[in-house]
Coordinates of C-alpha atoms in Angstrom, one line a residue:
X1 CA 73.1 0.0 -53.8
X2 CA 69.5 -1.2 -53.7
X3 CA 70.3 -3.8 -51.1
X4 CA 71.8 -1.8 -49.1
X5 CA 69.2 1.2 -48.6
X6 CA 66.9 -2.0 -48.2
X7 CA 69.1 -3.4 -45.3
X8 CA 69.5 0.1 -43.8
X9 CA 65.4 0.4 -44.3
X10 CA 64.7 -2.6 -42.1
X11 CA 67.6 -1.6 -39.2
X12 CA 65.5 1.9 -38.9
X13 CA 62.1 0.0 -38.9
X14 CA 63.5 -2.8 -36.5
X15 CA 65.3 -0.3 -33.8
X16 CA 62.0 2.3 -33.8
X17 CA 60.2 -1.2 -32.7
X18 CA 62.5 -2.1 -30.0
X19 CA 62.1 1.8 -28.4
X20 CA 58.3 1.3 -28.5
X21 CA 58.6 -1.5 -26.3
X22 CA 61.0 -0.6 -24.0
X23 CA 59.0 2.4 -23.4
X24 CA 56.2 0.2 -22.9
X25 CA 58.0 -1.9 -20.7
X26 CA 59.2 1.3 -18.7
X27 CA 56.1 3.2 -17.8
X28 CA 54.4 3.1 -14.4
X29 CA 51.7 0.5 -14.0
X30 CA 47.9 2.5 -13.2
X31 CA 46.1 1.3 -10.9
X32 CA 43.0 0.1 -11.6
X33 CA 39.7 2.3 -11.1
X34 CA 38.0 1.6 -8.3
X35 CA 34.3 0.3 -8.3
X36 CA 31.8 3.1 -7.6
X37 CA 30.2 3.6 -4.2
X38 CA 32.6 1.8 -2.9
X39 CA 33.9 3.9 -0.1
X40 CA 34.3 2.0 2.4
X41 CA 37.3 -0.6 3.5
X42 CA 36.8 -4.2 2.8
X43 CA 36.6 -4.5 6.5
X44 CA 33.7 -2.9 6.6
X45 CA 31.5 -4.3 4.3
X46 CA 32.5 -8.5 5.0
X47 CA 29.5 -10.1 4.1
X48 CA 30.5 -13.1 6.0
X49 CA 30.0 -11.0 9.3
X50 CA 26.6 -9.3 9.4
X51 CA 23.5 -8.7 11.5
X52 CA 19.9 -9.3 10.2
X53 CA 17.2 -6.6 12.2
X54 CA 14.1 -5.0 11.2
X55 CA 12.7 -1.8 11.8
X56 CA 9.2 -0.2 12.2
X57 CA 7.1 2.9 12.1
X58 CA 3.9 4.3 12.2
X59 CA 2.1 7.8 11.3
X60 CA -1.3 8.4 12.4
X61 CA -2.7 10.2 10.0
X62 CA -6.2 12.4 10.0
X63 CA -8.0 10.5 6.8
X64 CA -9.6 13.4 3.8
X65 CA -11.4 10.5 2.2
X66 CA -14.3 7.5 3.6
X67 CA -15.6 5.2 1.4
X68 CA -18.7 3.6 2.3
X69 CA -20.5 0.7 0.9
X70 CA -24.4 0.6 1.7
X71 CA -26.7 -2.4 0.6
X72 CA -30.1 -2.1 0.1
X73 CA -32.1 -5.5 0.3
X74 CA -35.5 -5.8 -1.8
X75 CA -37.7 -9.3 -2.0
X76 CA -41.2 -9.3 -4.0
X77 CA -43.0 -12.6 -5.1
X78 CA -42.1 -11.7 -9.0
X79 CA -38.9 -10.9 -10.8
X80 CA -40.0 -7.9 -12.3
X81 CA -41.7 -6.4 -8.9
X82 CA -38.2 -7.2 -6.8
X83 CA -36.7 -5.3 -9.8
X84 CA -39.1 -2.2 -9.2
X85 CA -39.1 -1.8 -5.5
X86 CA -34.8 -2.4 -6.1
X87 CA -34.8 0.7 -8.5
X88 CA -37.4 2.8 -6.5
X89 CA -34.9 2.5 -3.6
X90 CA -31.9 3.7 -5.6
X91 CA -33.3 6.4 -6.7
X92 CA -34.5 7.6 -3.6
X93 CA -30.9 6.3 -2.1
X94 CA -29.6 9.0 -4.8
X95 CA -31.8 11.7 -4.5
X96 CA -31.2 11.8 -0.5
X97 CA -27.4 11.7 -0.9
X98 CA -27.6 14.5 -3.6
X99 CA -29.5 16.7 -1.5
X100 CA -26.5 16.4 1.5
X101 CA -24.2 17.7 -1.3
X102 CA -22.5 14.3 -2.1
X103 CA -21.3 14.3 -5.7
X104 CA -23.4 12.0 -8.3
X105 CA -19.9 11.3 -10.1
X106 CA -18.8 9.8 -6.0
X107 CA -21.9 7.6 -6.0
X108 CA -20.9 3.8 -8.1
X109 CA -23.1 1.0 -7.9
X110 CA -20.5 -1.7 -6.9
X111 CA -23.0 -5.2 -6.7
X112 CA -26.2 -5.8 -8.1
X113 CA -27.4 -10.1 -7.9
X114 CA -30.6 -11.3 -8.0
X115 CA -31.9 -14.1 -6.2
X116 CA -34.7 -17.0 -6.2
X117 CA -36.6 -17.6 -2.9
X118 CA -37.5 -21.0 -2.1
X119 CA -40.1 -21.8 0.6
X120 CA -36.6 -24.5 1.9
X121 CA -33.4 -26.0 0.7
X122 CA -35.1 -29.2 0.3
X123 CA -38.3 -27.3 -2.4
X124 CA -37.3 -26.8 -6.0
X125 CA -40.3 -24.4 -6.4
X126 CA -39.6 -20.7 -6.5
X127 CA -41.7 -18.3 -4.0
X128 CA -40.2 -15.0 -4.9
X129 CA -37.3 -12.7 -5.7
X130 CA -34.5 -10.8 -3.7
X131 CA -32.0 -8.5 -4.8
X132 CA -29.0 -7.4 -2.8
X133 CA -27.7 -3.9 -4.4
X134 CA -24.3 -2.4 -2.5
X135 CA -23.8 1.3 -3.2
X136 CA -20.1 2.4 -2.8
X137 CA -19.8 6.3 -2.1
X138 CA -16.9 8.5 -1.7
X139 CA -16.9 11.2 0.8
X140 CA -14.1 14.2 0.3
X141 CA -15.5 16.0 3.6
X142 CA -15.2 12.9 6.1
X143 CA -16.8 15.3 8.9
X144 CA -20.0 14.4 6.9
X145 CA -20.4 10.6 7.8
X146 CA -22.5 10.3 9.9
X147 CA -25.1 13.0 8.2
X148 CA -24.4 10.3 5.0
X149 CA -25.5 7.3 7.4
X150 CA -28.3 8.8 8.2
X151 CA -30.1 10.0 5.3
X152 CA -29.2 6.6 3.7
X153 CA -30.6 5.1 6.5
X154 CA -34.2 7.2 6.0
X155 CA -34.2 6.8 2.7
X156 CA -34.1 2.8 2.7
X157 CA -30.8 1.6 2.9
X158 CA -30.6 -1.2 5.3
X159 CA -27.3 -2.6 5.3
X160 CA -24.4 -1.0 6.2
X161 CA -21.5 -3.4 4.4
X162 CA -18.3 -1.5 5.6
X163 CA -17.0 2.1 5.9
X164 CA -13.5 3.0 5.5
X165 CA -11.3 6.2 6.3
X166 CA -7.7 6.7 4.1
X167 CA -5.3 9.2 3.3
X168 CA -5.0 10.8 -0.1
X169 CA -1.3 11.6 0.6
X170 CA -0.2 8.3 1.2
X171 CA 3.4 8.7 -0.8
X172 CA 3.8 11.8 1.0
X173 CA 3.0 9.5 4.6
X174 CA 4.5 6.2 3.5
X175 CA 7.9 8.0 2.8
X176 CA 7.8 9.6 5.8
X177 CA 7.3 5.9 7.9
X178 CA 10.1 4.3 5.4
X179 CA 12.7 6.6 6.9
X180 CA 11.8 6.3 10.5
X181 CA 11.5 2.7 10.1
X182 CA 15.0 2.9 8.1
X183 CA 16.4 4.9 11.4
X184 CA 14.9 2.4 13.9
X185 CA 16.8 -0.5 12.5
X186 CA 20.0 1.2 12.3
X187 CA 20.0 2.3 15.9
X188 CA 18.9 -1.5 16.5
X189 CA 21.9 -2.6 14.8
X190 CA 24.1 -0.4 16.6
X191 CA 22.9 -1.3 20.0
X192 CA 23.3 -5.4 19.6
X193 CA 27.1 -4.7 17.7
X194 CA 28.0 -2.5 20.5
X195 CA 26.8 -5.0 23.3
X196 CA 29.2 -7.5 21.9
X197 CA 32.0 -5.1 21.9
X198 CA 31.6 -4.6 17.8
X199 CA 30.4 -2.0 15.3
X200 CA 28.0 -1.5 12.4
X201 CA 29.7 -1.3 8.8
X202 CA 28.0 -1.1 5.4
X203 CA 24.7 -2.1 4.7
X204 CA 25.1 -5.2 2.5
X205 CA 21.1 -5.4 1.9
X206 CA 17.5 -4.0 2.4
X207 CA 13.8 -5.7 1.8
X208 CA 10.7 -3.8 2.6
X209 CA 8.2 -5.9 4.2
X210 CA 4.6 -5.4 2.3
X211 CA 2.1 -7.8 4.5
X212 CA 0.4 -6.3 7.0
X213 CA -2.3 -7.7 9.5
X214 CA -5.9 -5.6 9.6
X215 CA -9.5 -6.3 11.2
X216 CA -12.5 -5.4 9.1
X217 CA -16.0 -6.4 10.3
X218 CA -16.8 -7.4 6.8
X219 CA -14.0 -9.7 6.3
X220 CA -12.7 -10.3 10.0
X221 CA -9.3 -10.5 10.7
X222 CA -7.0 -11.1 7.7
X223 CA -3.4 -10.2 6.3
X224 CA -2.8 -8.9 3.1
X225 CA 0.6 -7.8 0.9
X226 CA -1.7 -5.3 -0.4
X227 CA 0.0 -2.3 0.7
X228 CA -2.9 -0.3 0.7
X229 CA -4.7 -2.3 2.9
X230 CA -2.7 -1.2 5.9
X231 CA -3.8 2.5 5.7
X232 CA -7.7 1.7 5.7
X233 CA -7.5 0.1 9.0
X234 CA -9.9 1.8 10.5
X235 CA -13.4 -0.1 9.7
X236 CA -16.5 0.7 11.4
X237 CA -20.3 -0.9 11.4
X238 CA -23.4 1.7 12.2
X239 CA -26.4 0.3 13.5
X240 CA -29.4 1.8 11.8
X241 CA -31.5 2.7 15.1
X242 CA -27.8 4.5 16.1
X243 CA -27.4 6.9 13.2
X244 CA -30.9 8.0 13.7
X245 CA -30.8 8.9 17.3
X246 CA -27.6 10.7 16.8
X247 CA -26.7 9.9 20.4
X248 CA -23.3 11.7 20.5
X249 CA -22.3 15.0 19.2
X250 CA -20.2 13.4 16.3
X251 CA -22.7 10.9 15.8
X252 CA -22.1 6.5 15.9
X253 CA -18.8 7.2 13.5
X254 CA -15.3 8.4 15.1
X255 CA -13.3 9.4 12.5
X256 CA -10.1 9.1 14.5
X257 CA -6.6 8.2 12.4
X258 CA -5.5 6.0 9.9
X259 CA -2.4 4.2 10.2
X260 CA 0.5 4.6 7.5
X261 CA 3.2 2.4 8.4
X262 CA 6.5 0.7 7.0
X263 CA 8.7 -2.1 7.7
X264 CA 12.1 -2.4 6.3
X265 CA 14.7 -5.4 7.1
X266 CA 18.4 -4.3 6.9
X267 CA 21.7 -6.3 7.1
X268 CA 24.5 -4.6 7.9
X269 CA 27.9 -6.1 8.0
X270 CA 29.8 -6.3 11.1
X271 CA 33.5 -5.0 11.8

């Protein structure tokens, strides 16, 4: 009796297997999910058919900040005397931008080096002392440059190292350049593909180009990856005897328009 509930036991088990898997067997294949983003027909996006073209743009933008760096040269036959005459001219480097309104906390002393005089290359012997001090000041009202050059000016600066002109809303600018440069090589793409008959598919890669080319009188021309770099284009030199005469209405400084600009290189597959 035993044996045969056992026997009948196993039959049950064994047959409630064999549905499982023909059930299994039976069901409709799914079809697997498909890759996000993907939208677009194989056709479309062939990497082995593409087209490499850049694109670029520029805003000119009105700059709301100047930086200007000043130097102030002092020599005196002791160490301690250059040192004096150095301070005397800060302070009264300070004391005239103060009373213009510039900001104590936009004022930065940004290089101070002290050095020996010889009478020539050839003498060991020391005749004196020079000190070369650059003053770096930020202007939030870049109407008042050329007031800034000039006071500096009377009150004993002597060099004028560089002055530059930027944005503060460079994200706000830069985005603004990345799509138009964006556009530009899209309609680029679309007129080469439709000379040859052909047509633009997916965008299979983008690199934003970062160096740019700029001219300072400081540094000459250059190139830099700096992004930065290419919205402080505008560089300027004032000559002393200039800022004093005041010889136009907006004085030896035009503050003029910075340029924000992007360049983007796209590769879009062909169909």
């Amino acid at each position: 009796m035993k044996t045969n509930l056992s026997q009948l036991a196993i039959g049950l088990i064994a047959g409630m297997v064999l549905v499982v898997l023909m059930m299994g067997h039976l069901a409709p294949a799914q079809a697997a999910p498909e890759a996000p983003g993907r939208t677009q027909s194989s056709g479309d996006c062939d990497p082995t058919r593409s087209i490499q073209v850049s694109g670029a743009a520029t805003i000119n933008v009105v700059p709301d900040r100047v930086e200007i760096k000043l130097g102030i040269e002092s020599t005196d036959p002791t160490a301690q005397g250059v040192q004096d005459k150095s301070l005397q001219s800060l302070q009264a480097l300070m004391a005239a931008l103060q009373g213009i309104g510039v900001d104590k906390k936009d004022i930065a002393t940004d290089t101070y080096v002290v050095y020996p005089v010889h009478k020539s290359y050839d003498e060991i012997k020391i005749t004196g002392y020079r000190i070369d001090l650059m003053i770096a000041i930020t202007l939030r009202d870049p109407s008042k440059t050329s007031d800034v050059l000039t006071a500096t000016f009377k009150a004993g600066a002597n060099k004028v190292i560089n002055v530059e002109f930027y944005t503060t809303e460079l994200r706000k600018y830069r985005d603004e350049a990345r799509k138009l440069a964006l556009q530009a090589a899209k309609e680029k793409a679309d007129l080469l593909t439709g000379g040859v008959g052909a047509e633009t598919g997916c965008v299979l890669n983008i690199q934003e180009q970062s160096r740019s080319n700029y001219y300072g009188w400081w540094n000459g021309y250059g190139s830099s990856q700096n992004l930065w770099s290419q919205n402080t284009v505008q560089n300027a030199m004032s000559d002393p005897s200039q800022a004093e005469s005041g010889e136009t209405d907006d004085g030896p400084i035009s503050l003029g328009q910075v340029a924000v600009r992007a360049e983007v290189s796209v590769q879009f597959a062909i169909r």
